[in-house]
Structure formats: structure tokens, C-alpha cells
């Protein structure tokens, strides 16, 4: 008897339709003639789910008495005795009542599978044991009922039941998931849009990981070898060749394998040039990597492998992606290449990926530029070819019987002189010409083995040989120097092109520019120094790297920019030819610094303009909204003082009531104006201390009519770190605004809940609501949304509330109320001391 197969419907949250999908699958199987039975399915009063139970055979449950209460659980023995082909078992992570056959329902399922019964079950992503901490950090709720990940991973089929957060919240608002009395609490706590989006992402990523397991199993069965990488920090080495796009896309796919991955593409120009680099192609690759969410870096380094490894270790990379070499087979005689060198020297802390592409072994297009900075190995090679090779050639020619003639011998020595010039430059070629002349005289011109020449024609031949060798060496060395200069200018032009592009793109980050200087010139630190006058001390306008220089004279390299600005670099001394590019960077840094200050001045000007706007609006408000209650008060007082009319006690009471109402309204308006003035001038200094919300909210509701607002603030909530007076004013303004727009007879709901280290206060009304594009505007001063009548306020209540809440380190935002209306959400910091026990519904959301 074989083991049964397990199929699991996985969901991101309760209510997405897992049980519904499971029952629909059972009906399809029954229609195909499969013997299906319901071992345990809980419909939770959802009518559409309950309807699907009709027509399916249900195995009776087992009743268990526990602490004076009866519970029903799945009867494993009854299911085993019934022995259906497929058993439906809902809520895989459920904890059984004490006294059951097994502590967990997944253990019951294991028994059914061992008996050869196929099982179809459901589970939510938050119930997976490995994700408990992650879910708690997202929702603020620790799941008590969990199932080991391995149990779910062993399932033969896993199907994701997906639903957008907006659709799920609509289902809940319509009463399709919970009973109406629990909907508001669920929507404002566990089923918030942010929580549902994060849980949905977890479910998608976990399912994608399971798909990877299926693929690995398939490839193993078919002998397909492949490497599956985790998402980490990946450096892509670019040469400017056409293969760069392939490398960037490959690295991006690697980065998408896990959470927190990052791609950094780096192009390294060396002093002798990377002549296969195409500026146009590099621009395309830069755009590509930025579009894919990565970053592009340009570094100058004489040794490409060392520069690449230094950059990778400097950014704490864990992987390097390189392309297979474009060199032809014979070119490997010149050296192992960048890829092999990086792989050999990367060490155990860096993984190196060599990626194949369509340009492998097709050549670099143009030869590598040869410059004056040939390196130690090239110079030694030039001297060996120029001095040792002629000696070996002489021995070879004198110990063979072949008589090539003096002309051919000279040509062979001339070839060695040219080769030494190509390798080591002019000096090895000069030495080669001198040694070759002496060897020709000693071994090949009579009299042999004497520094004399018997035939005058041979003297002319040796002289011509020396002259030709010197001329050829000079031309070759000059060409190499010109090529080096061209390569150097090309590298400089690429850097200057980047600077010009940054200006056109409007990049204004001074730190990013200084970091680019540090990367380009391989420096430890870079500082932009400034001073107010010629005798004033230097100060740092911006710095990157450790231990920046405090004065230009303390730096290894300093580049003045005008009289009062200087760029100071520490790390190594730059050659004179690099200062031209450094000067361009310094000038750009000065421009960026000026731009930042201009932006700051523009912001100050904007604030002044806003202040003028507020003062103008204040005058408009004073001209009407403040005069209206004053006019009512004056009219009532004038009427009471009139001797022409005899007022009854009822009339007098009504007039006095009008005076009192007008005075209260005037006091409220003046209070908001004063509060707004304090916020604008920055004189609000909150006194932060731990406060209980259940002390503040009732006081804030004292200013609204009785029955117009209902508060639900549990005493188990943690204390919040706020200024009690400011919070009371903020809540009072928000509640008054909600009552103003709420329909008659429909009270405003004020509820509080805890989410992790935060406490949320939600003010819910059932008014007309506010469109999404206007939600931010309602918090602006002197703004009254919709057709609010004149005299209903100056539009400062919500602006003052937001200012007070933000001054206390909290936030306030507006959301749509499911079913119509507006919900104001105040998020406040919980005071230290631990979170209270979680609420029943958010903490124990059922499936």
C-alpha cells in the first residue's frame, strides 16, 4: 500500500478563498467518479462556502469535553474506517483540543497519508513555522498555531490562492468573511492594506521557492546541471563590449532569487586603455542596469583584476559576474585573462560566475593599447628579448651548418630589436641594437671573434643595421606613446562625459559626486573644504571616506576651486596628468554645492511665500468667519439691552444661549489660529511622557454633542509617548471634523489598537468621503473640502491636528472607510514596557 498524496491550497490571509477552492476541487473530482469525503471543513458561517458542502459526504466529527465545554474535532478513526480515496481536511495548522488523538491536525493528516488516503488541505502563509518572526514584525501579532515548513514542502502539489488586498477588504466589508460586528476591528488591525500586501508577497516568494525545488528535482532526474544562486550583493564586471547586457540581465536574475539582493555594475578603465569599450554601448548598459534597479560605477585602475576585486570587497559584495573572454585561442599565450585571474585571487569570500555569451572567442575588435606605463613584467620582457635573445640567436646560428648570409643574419637581429621595442619601449630596443651590432661583428663579419672588420662593406652594413634598428625602435616607441596618450585621453573623455551627463540629468547629490571621485581615483577619502575668507579656518562642506583631510595641505592631493574652496583627496599621490580630470570633478563639486544652497534658499523663499499665503488667508478668514460669531453676539447683546422690547424669560434664555454659542465658536476659531501660528513659527515644544489613551480620548470627545461619537479604547493598550495636551487638541479637532460631515444619527467611531511598537487611533465616519487625489490637501491650512458652507470654520482643524501629531513623532493619514466615509488614522509610539496581550480577532484570525 503506497503513501497518499497531499495537495495544499496556500493563501496569504483568511478569506482569500482556500476552503472554497478546496470544495470546488472536490466537486470536480466527484463528477469524475472519485470517492471524496469531508473529514473536517469549517465554513465559519460563510454562506457561499456552506453551499459547496452540499452534495459531499461528511464523516461525522468526534465530540470532546474539555473544561466543561464540548468541542468537535476530526475523527481520525472514522476517516480511516471510511477510507475514502480523497479526504478534505481544512486548517492544516489547527491545534486539536486536549484529549484528541494527536496534538496537531497536521499529525492527523500524516496518519491519513500513511494509510494511503489522498488529502486535500488548506493553510495560510502566516502559519508556517519559519515565518513566525517575519509575520509578527509585519502585523504585530504572533501566530500561536503553526505547522512545520517541511510538512508543507513535502506536499505533492501546492496551489496558491491569490487575491489582491483591495479585493479581500471589499469581501470583508460586504460581510463575506466575518460577521458584521467584527468587520471594522478586523479591517483596522490585521487586515490593513499594508499587512495584506506584505503577507501576499511572502506567499508569492514562498511558492516561487517551492517551484524552484520542483525544477531542481526535474533537472536532477534528467541530468541537467545548473547552479541556483541566492540573492546577495552582486558585482558585474563590464568591459564596454556587447556582452555587457547579457551579464547585467544574468546578475539581475541572480539578485531576484532572494530578499535584499543588489546589483552593482562596474566599468574599469586602466591607464593603458580598454580599447574595446564602446561609449555608446556603455551608456546603454548604464541605462539598463539602472532600469533594473541596480547602480553603475566607473573606476580607474591600472590592474583590472586587482581593481575589480578591490571594488567588490569595498562594497561588501558576495558574488562577481564576469563574461567569458572574447580573446581568441592564440591570445591566451599572453596571459590567463581577467576572468581566470579574478577567480584565482577572489578567495573564499567571493563567488565568481563566468557567464557565456554570443561574443565568446570572437576577438576584442581592436588591439589593446600599448603605453608608456608598461608595467614591470613588460619592461623585463623587453630587456630579455633585447639582450638575451640576440645572444641565444648567435649561439643558434653559429652551431648550425646553415649559412644564411650576413644580410639575413642582420634581418633576424633587427626582428629582435623591433620585438624588444614593442615589449619594453625605446631603451631595451637601443640596448638590443648595440648588442646585435657587437654580436654581428664578433660572430659573422671577418675576422671572426675579433672586434674588427676587414671588409669596409661590412662596416657599412653594420652601421646601416644599427641606424635602421634605432629608427624602427624610435618609430615603434613613438607609436606606443601616441597610443597611450590616445587611450589616456579616451579614459578622461569617458569620465568627463559622465560629469556632463550628471549635469544634464540634474544630479544634485554632493556626497554621490565625492564618492564617484573616490572610486575613480582609488582614494581613501575625499573632502570638499571651504572657508569664508583668506584667514578663516577651513571647514568641511562634504566628505566621504574615513579620516578626511581638514586642510588642503594635509591631503595627498588638493585641487583649489577659486579662492575659498578646495577638493582634498587622501590615499595616494596622483600623477600630474590626472589633475586635469580632477579639476573637472572639483569644478562640478563647486557647482553642485552652489546648487544645493540655491535649493535651500528657494525652500526658504517657498516657506516665506507660504507664510504670506497663510497671512492672506487669515485676513480672509477674519473678514468673514471671525466676524460672523461677533455679529451674532453683538446682535443678541443689543437686543437684550433694548428698552423698546419686553423679552420673556424664554427669549432671554435663547439670546443668552446664542451669545454663549457664538463665544464658544469664536474661542475655538481663535484657538486654532493661535495653534497654527505656533506651528508656522516652530514654537511648539511638546512635553513627551507616557500617557494612557483611555484618559485622553474621553476628554477630547467632550466638545462634541452627546451620542455623536462612540469610543472603544481598551484598557489593555500600552501607554503612548505623547504630549497629553497636544494629543487631546489633535483628537478633538479630528473628531469634530468627522462629526461635522457624518450623517445625522450615525455616530463617529473612535477605536484604538496596537500593532507591534505602535498604537493606532482610528476615527471613522460614514460621511461622503474624500477622493484619493484630495486626501493630502485636506490637511493644508485654510482648506475646506467639498461644499462646506461659509461660517463652518476656517479650515485649520486638520492642519493643526497633523502639526501636533507630527511634533510628537507620530503620523496622521486619511483612508477610505469600507462602505463609504473617511477614516483618520493616528499612529503613535508605544511607551517602553512591552506590548499588551493581542486582541482576539487580529491575533487569532481563522481560515
Tab-separated table of C-alpha atoms in Angstrom, residues 311-640:
chain	number	residue	atom	x	y	z
A	311	UNK	CA	35.898	47.403	-5.599
A	312	UNK	CA	33.966	44.214	-4.820
A	313	UNK	CA	35.458	43.912	-1.351
A	314	UNK	CA	34.960	47.614	-0.762
A	315	UNK	CA	31.202	47.313	-1.292
A	316	UNK	CA	30.981	44.031	0.677
A	317	UNK	CA	29.951	42.049	-2.394
A	318	UNK	CA	29.462	38.308	-2.185
A	319	UNK	CA	29.435	37.451	-5.894
A	320	UNK	CA	31.142	38.670	-9.065
A	321	UNK	CA	29.667	38.085	-12.513
A	322	UNK	CA	32.074	38.173	-15.471
A	323	UNK	CA	31.700	37.247	-19.106
A	324	UNK	CA	33.708	34.580	-20.851
A	325	UNK	CA	36.716	36.119	-22.558
A	326	UNK	CA	36.346	37.472	-26.081
A	327	UNK	CA	40.028	36.758	-26.766
A	328	UNK	CA	40.923	34.232	-29.435
A	329	UNK	CA	42.661	30.985	-28.510
A	330	UNK	CA	46.163	32.083	-29.516
A	331	UNK	CA	45.872	35.216	-27.362
A	332	UNK	CA	45.908	33.118	-24.172
A	333	UNK	CA	49.658	32.751	-24.715
A	334	UNK	CA	49.943	36.354	-23.483
A	335	UNK	CA	48.326	35.579	-20.125
A	336	UNK	CA	45.396	33.889	-18.368
A	337	UNK	CA	42.973	36.796	-18.752
A	338	UNK	CA	40.893	38.825	-16.317
A	339	UNK	CA	38.298	36.151	-15.579
A	340	UNK	CA	40.770	33.448	-14.611
A	341	UNK	CA	42.862	35.891	-12.572
A	342	UNK	CA	39.831	37.169	-10.624
A	343	UNK	CA	38.620	33.615	-9.980
A	344	UNK	CA	42.075	32.595	-8.742
A	345	UNK	CA	42.557	35.582	-6.443
A	346	UNK	CA	38.982	36.050	-5.194
A	347	UNK	CA	39.489	33.845	-2.142
A	348	UNK	CA	36.756	32.075	-0.160
A	349	UNK	CA	34.712	35.224	0.472
A	350	UNK	CA	33.754	35.897	-3.145
A	351	UNK	CA	31.999	33.627	-5.627
A	352	UNK	CA	32.941	34.302	-9.249
A	353	UNK	CA	30.499	33.497	-12.057
A	354	UNK	CA	31.841	33.275	-15.600
A	355	UNK	CA	28.862	33.739	-17.921
A	356	UNK	CA	28.921	32.562	-21.529
A	357	UNK	CA	27.564	34.806	-24.276
A	358	UNK	CA	27.417	35.162	-28.026
A	359	UNK	CA	30.718	37.069	-28.319
A	360	UNK	CA	32.972	34.386	-26.810
A	361	UNK	CA	36.324	33.956	-28.681
A	362	UNK	CA	35.316	36.447	-31.386
A	363	UNK	CA	38.118	38.848	-30.551
A	364	UNK	CA	38.105	42.277	-28.968
A	365	UNK	CA	37.804	44.153	-32.259
A	366	UNK	CA	40.809	46.452	-31.705
A	367	UNK	CA	44.225	45.579	-30.250
A	368	UNK	CA	44.976	46.518	-26.691
A	369	UNK	CA	46.595	49.926	-26.459
A	370	UNK	CA	50.270	49.922	-25.530
A	371	UNK	CA	51.509	52.825	-23.481
A	372	UNK	CA	54.472	54.141	-21.611
A	373	UNK	CA	53.235	52.570	-18.375
A	374	UNK	CA	54.109	49.068	-19.489
A	375	UNK	CA	54.444	47.501	-16.104
A	376	UNK	CA	57.345	45.646	-14.581
A	377	UNK	CA	56.719	42.378	-16.421
A	378	UNK	CA	56.633	44.098	-19.844
A	379	UNK	CA	59.852	46.007	-19.214
A	380	UNK	CA	61.688	42.886	-18.019
A	381	UNK	CA	60.411	41.028	-21.075
A	382	UNK	CA	61.671	43.811	-23.347
A	383	UNK	CA	65.164	43.675	-21.834
A	384	UNK	CA	65.282	39.902	-22.096
A	385	UNK	CA	64.277	39.983	-25.759
A	386	UNK	CA	66.652	42.867	-26.474
A	387	UNK	CA	69.723	41.491	-24.677
A	388	UNK	CA	69.378	37.755	-24.017
A	389	UNK	CA	67.586	36.797	-27.235
A	390	UNK	CA	70.399	38.100	-29.546
A	391	UNK	CA	72.910	36.008	-27.582
A	392	UNK	CA	70.754	32.901	-27.960
A	393	UNK	CA	70.245	33.668	-31.654
A	394	UNK	CA	74.025	33.971	-32.122
A	395	UNK	CA	74.588	30.599	-30.455
A	396	UNK	CA	71.923	29.017	-32.594
A	397	UNK	CA	73.346	30.412	-35.849
A	398	UNK	CA	76.970	29.525	-35.013
A	399	UNK	CA	76.194	25.929	-34.041
A	400	UNK	CA	74.310	25.078	-37.217
A	401	UNK	CA	75.654	24.377	-40.650
A	402	UNK	CA	73.249	26.720	-42.352
A	403	UNK	CA	74.975	29.794	-43.818
A	404	UNK	CA	72.221	32.380	-44.185
A	405	UNK	CA	74.473	35.215	-45.131
A	406	UNK	CA	75.158	38.491	-43.353
A	407	UNK	CA	72.040	40.188	-44.735
A	408	UNK	CA	69.682	37.532	-43.403
A	409	UNK	CA	71.516	37.473	-40.069
A	410	UNK	CA	71.009	41.222	-39.789
A	411	UNK	CA	67.305	40.846	-40.505
A	412	UNK	CA	66.954	38.301	-37.694
A	413	UNK	CA	68.720	40.610	-35.234
A	414	UNK	CA	66.599	43.522	-36.475
A	415	UNK	CA	63.428	41.491	-35.751
A	416	UNK	CA	64.580	41.029	-32.154
A	417	UNK	CA	65.209	44.763	-31.843
A	418	UNK	CA	61.676	45.535	-33.073
A	419	UNK	CA	60.246	42.945	-30.674
A	420	UNK	CA	62.094	44.484	-27.722
A	421	UNK	CA	60.771	47.924	-28.713
A	422	UNK	CA	57.200	46.586	-28.793
A	423	UNK	CA	57.579	44.996	-25.379
A	424	UNK	CA	59.823	47.309	-23.371
A	425	UNK	CA	60.000	50.583	-25.240
A	426	UNK	CA	62.923	52.581	-26.540
A	427	UNK	CA	65.690	51.760	-24.028
A	428	UNK	CA	65.556	47.952	-24.424
A	429	UNK	CA	65.492	48.458	-28.221
A	430	UNK	CA	68.573	50.709	-28.016
A	431	UNK	CA	70.366	48.050	-25.978
A	432	UNK	CA	69.242	45.400	-28.450
A	433	UNK	CA	70.646	47.371	-31.399
A	434	UNK	CA	74.000	47.808	-29.614
A	435	UNK	CA	74.253	44.153	-28.566
A	436	UNK	CA	73.178	42.992	-32.022
A	437	UNK	CA	75.842	45.127	-33.689
A	438	UNK	CA	78.555	43.725	-31.452
A	439	UNK	CA	77.424	40.141	-31.976
A	440	UNK	CA	77.263	40.613	-35.748
A	441	UNK	CA	80.799	41.980	-35.665
A	442	UNK	CA	82.122	39.215	-33.396
A	443	UNK	CA	80.486	36.168	-34.953
A	444	UNK	CA	79.522	36.984	-38.535
A	445	UNK	CA	81.992	39.518	-40.056
A	446	UNK	CA	85.594	38.521	-40.828
A	447	UNK	CA	87.838	38.362	-38.998
A	448	UNK	CA	85.694	36.140	-36.705
A	449	UNK	CA	85.915	36.551	-32.940
A	450	UNK	CA	87.588	39.951	-33.222
A	451	UNK	CA	86.189	43.453	-32.820
A	452	UNK	CA	87.488	44.449	-36.199
A	453	UNK	CA	86.013	44.432	-39.676
A	454	UNK	CA	88.216	43.516	-42.620
A	455	UNK	CA	85.757	44.365	-45.383
A	456	UNK	CA	84.697	48.038	-45.483
A	457	UNK	CA	81.329	46.950	-46.924
A	458	UNK	CA	80.623	45.039	-43.750
A	459	UNK	CA	81.320	48.183	-41.757
A	460	UNK	CA	78.664	49.974	-43.791
A	461	UNK	CA	76.254	47.045	-43.320
A	462	UNK	CA	76.672	47.072	-39.546
A	463	UNK	CA	76.267	50.844	-39.417
A	464	UNK	CA	73.144	50.664	-41.568
A	465	UNK	CA	71.827	47.878	-39.319
A	466	UNK	CA	72.348	49.997	-36.219
A	467	UNK	CA	70.744	53.048	-37.825
A	468	UNK	CA	67.729	51.109	-39.109
A	469	UNK	CA	67.317	49.393	-35.720
A	470	UNK	CA	67.364	52.745	-33.949
A	471	UNK	CA	64.902	54.266	-36.405
A	472	UNK	CA	62.490	51.365	-36.181
A	473	UNK	CA	62.724	51.345	-32.377
A	474	UNK	CA	62.064	55.090	-32.259
A	475	UNK	CA	59.025	54.825	-34.526
A	476	UNK	CA	57.611	51.882	-32.607
A	477	UNK	CA	58.143	53.595	-29.264
A	478	UNK	CA	56.631	56.843	-30.551
A	479	UNK	CA	53.599	54.976	-31.836
A	480	UNK	CA	53.217	53.262	-28.478
A	481	UNK	CA	53.408	56.615	-26.679
A	482	UNK	CA	50.838	58.146	-29.018
A	483	UNK	CA	48.559	55.160	-28.471
A	484	UNK	CA	48.958	55.540	-24.724
A	485	UNK	CA	48.091	59.217	-24.944
A	486	UNK	CA	45.025	58.433	-27.015
A	487	UNK	CA	43.937	55.773	-24.526
A	488	UNK	CA	44.532	58.176	-21.676
A	489	UNK	CA	42.516	60.896	-23.351
A	490	UNK	CA	39.770	58.404	-24.069
A	491	UNK	CA	39.570	57.407	-20.408
A	492	UNK	CA	39.473	61.081	-19.465
A	493	UNK	CA	36.760	61.773	-22.008
A	494	UNK	CA	34.646	58.980	-20.534
A	495	UNK	CA	34.937	60.497	-17.075
A	496	UNK	CA	34.186	63.983	-18.417
A	497	UNK	CA	31.240	62.549	-20.342
A	498	UNK	CA	29.885	61.171	-17.075
A	499	UNK	CA	30.231	64.583	-15.463
A	500	UNK	CA	28.437	66.252	-18.355
A	501	UNK	CA	25.703	63.639	-18.169
A	502	UNK	CA	25.262	64.214	-14.444
A	503	UNK	CA	24.767	67.926	-15.134
A	504	UNK	CA	22.177	67.210	-17.814
A	505	UNK	CA	20.384	64.713	-15.556
A	506	UNK	CA	20.234	67.328	-12.804
A	507	UNK	CA	22.018	65.197	-10.203
A	508	UNK	CA	22.468	67.335	-7.084
A	509	UNK	CA	23.902	64.913	-4.528
A	510	UNK	CA	27.282	66.224	-3.417
A	511	UNK	CA	28.057	63.053	-1.451
A	512	UNK	CA	27.415	60.920	-4.548
A	513	UNK	CA	29.774	63.075	-6.600
A	514	UNK	CA	32.547	62.867	-3.996
A	515	UNK	CA	32.034	59.109	-3.781
A	516	UNK	CA	32.498	58.975	-7.562
A	517	UNK	CA	35.773	60.913	-7.188
A	518	UNK	CA	36.946	58.444	-4.537
A	519	UNK	CA	36.095	55.461	-6.745
A	520	UNK	CA	37.592	56.949	-9.919
A	521	UNK	CA	40.964	57.802	-8.393
A	522	UNK	CA	41.059	54.912	-5.848
A	523	UNK	CA	41.320	57.220	-2.841
A	524	UNK	CA	40.617	56.510	0.824
A	525	UNK	CA	38.728	59.733	1.490
A	526	UNK	CA	37.641	62.890	-0.299
A	527	UNK	CA	36.672	66.199	1.303
A	528	UNK	CA	35.302	69.424	-0.131
A	529	UNK	CA	36.756	72.218	2.003
A	530	UNK	CA	35.613	75.846	2.166
A	531	UNK	CA	36.338	78.968	4.142
A	532	UNK	CA	34.762	82.381	4.392
A	533	UNK	CA	37.946	84.410	3.882
A	534	UNK	CA	41.656	84.153	3.276
A	535	UNK	CA	42.475	83.983	7.007
A	536	UNK	CA	39.461	81.965	8.160
A	537	UNK	CA	39.858	78.258	9.082
A	538	UNK	CA	38.803	75.559	6.622
A	539	UNK	CA	35.536	73.682	7.210
A	540	UNK	CA	34.058	70.573	5.622
A	541	UNK	CA	31.284	71.254	3.118
A	542	UNK	CA	31.013	67.481	2.446
A	543	UNK	CA	33.165	64.381	2.989
A	544	UNK	CA	33.255	60.693	2.062
A	545	UNK	CA	35.537	58.009	3.434
A	546	UNK	CA	37.345	57.719	6.775
A	547	UNK	CA	39.627	60.410	8.222
A	548	UNK	CA	39.170	63.178	5.609
A	549	UNK	CA	41.743	65.949	5.451
A	550	UNK	CA	40.956	69.056	7.475
A	551	UNK	CA	43.201	71.373	5.422
A	552	UNK	CA	44.360	71.241	1.790
A	553	UNK	CA	47.989	70.949	2.888
A	554	UNK	CA	47.148	67.818	4.929
A	555	UNK	CA	45.859	65.946	1.858
A	556	UNK	CA	47.858	63.856	-0.591
A	557	UNK	CA	46.217	65.735	-3.462
A	558	UNK	CA	44.479	69.114	-3.309
A	559	UNK	CA	42.697	70.902	-6.107
A	560	UNK	CA	41.744	74.538	-5.448
A	561	UNK	CA	38.429	75.822	-6.807
A	562	UNK	CA	38.520	79.583	-6.596
A	563	UNK	CA	39.843	81.381	-3.537
A	564	UNK	CA	37.714	79.810	-0.821
A	565	UNK	CA	37.012	76.250	-1.992
A	566	UNK	CA	39.274	73.206	-2.413
A	567	UNK	CA	38.936	69.489	-3.114
A	568	UNK	CA	41.233	67.411	-0.851
A	569	UNK	CA	41.993	63.728	-1.555
A	570	UNK	CA	43.763	61.323	0.801
A	571	UNK	CA	45.167	57.913	-0.100
A	572	UNK	CA	47.888	58.290	-2.715
A	573	UNK	CA	49.651	60.879	-4.852
A	574	UNK	CA	48.146	61.337	-8.306
A	575	UNK	CA	50.285	61.823	-11.416
A	576	UNK	CA	50.172	65.258	-12.991
A	577	UNK	CA	48.139	64.017	-15.960
A	578	UNK	CA	45.271	63.023	-13.644
A	579	UNK	CA	44.847	66.524	-12.277
A	580	UNK	CA	43.054	67.699	-15.409
A	581	UNK	CA	40.195	65.269	-14.793
A	582	UNK	CA	40.323	66.016	-11.077
A	583	UNK	CA	39.918	69.698	-11.899
A	584	UNK	CA	36.709	68.897	-13.785
A	585	UNK	CA	35.407	66.991	-10.761
A	586	UNK	CA	36.334	69.885	-8.468
A	587	UNK	CA	34.508	72.384	-10.680
A	588	UNK	CA	31.448	70.128	-10.756
A	589	UNK	CA	31.570	69.788	-6.956
A	590	UNK	CA	31.534	73.592	-6.636
A	591	UNK	CA	28.534	73.775	-8.980
A	592	UNK	CA	26.663	71.097	-7.021
A	593	UNK	CA	27.416	72.866	-3.722
A	594	UNK	CA	26.085	76.152	-5.104
A	595	UNK	CA	23.032	74.339	-6.469
A	596	UNK	CA	22.280	72.768	-3.095
A	597	UNK	CA	22.482	76.127	-1.400
A	598	UNK	CA	20.281	77.704	-4.029
A	599	UNK	CA	17.765	74.918	-3.473
A	600	UNK	CA	17.878	75.663	0.250
A	601	UNK	CA	17.337	79.361	-0.393
A	602	UNK	CA	14.472	78.517	-2.738
A	603	UNK	CA	12.928	76.390	0.012
A	604	UNK	CA	13.218	79.280	2.430
A	605	UNK	CA	11.606	81.544	-0.143
A	606	UNK	CA	8.837	78.985	-0.597
A	607	UNK	CA	8.219	78.947	3.156
A	608	UNK	CA	8.057	82.734	3.179
A	609	UNK	CA	5.595	82.602	0.301
A	610	UNK	CA	3.510	80.070	2.200
A	611	UNK	CA	3.615	82.345	5.208
A	612	UNK	CA	2.351	85.234	3.098
A	613	UNK	CA	-0.342	82.947	1.719
A	614	UNK	CA	-1.385	81.969	5.228
A	615	UNK	CA	-1.481	85.597	6.310
A	616	UNK	CA	-3.633	86.427	3.295
A	617	UNK	CA	-5.934	83.522	4.103
A	618	UNK	CA	-6.020	84.652	7.723
A	619	UNK	CA	-7.200	88.094	6.676
A	620	UNK	CA	-9.895	86.486	4.543
A	621	UNK	CA	-10.930	84.294	7.463
A	622	UNK	CA	-11.027	87.260	9.835
A	623	UNK	CA	-13.129	89.191	7.341
A	624	UNK	CA	-15.913	86.614	7.452
A	625	UNK	CA	-15.544	83.581	9.685
A	626	UNK	CA	-14.450	85.576	12.732
A	627	UNK	CA	-16.900	88.422	12.130
A	628	UNK	CA	-19.868	86.072	11.865
A	629	UNK	CA	-19.915	84.951	15.529
A	630	UNK	CA	-19.062	88.516	16.621
A	631	UNK	CA	-22.032	89.816	14.658
A	632	UNK	CA	-24.316	87.255	16.327
A	633	UNK	CA	-23.026	88.129	19.783
A	634	UNK	CA	-23.435	91.869	19.171
A	635	UNK	CA	-26.984	91.405	17.831
A	636	UNK	CA	-28.005	89.345	20.857
A	637	UNK	CA	-26.458	91.819	23.313
A	638	UNK	CA	-28.090	94.787	21.534
A	639	UNK	CA	-31.447	93.028	21.681
A	640	UNK	CA	-31.129	92.369	25.414
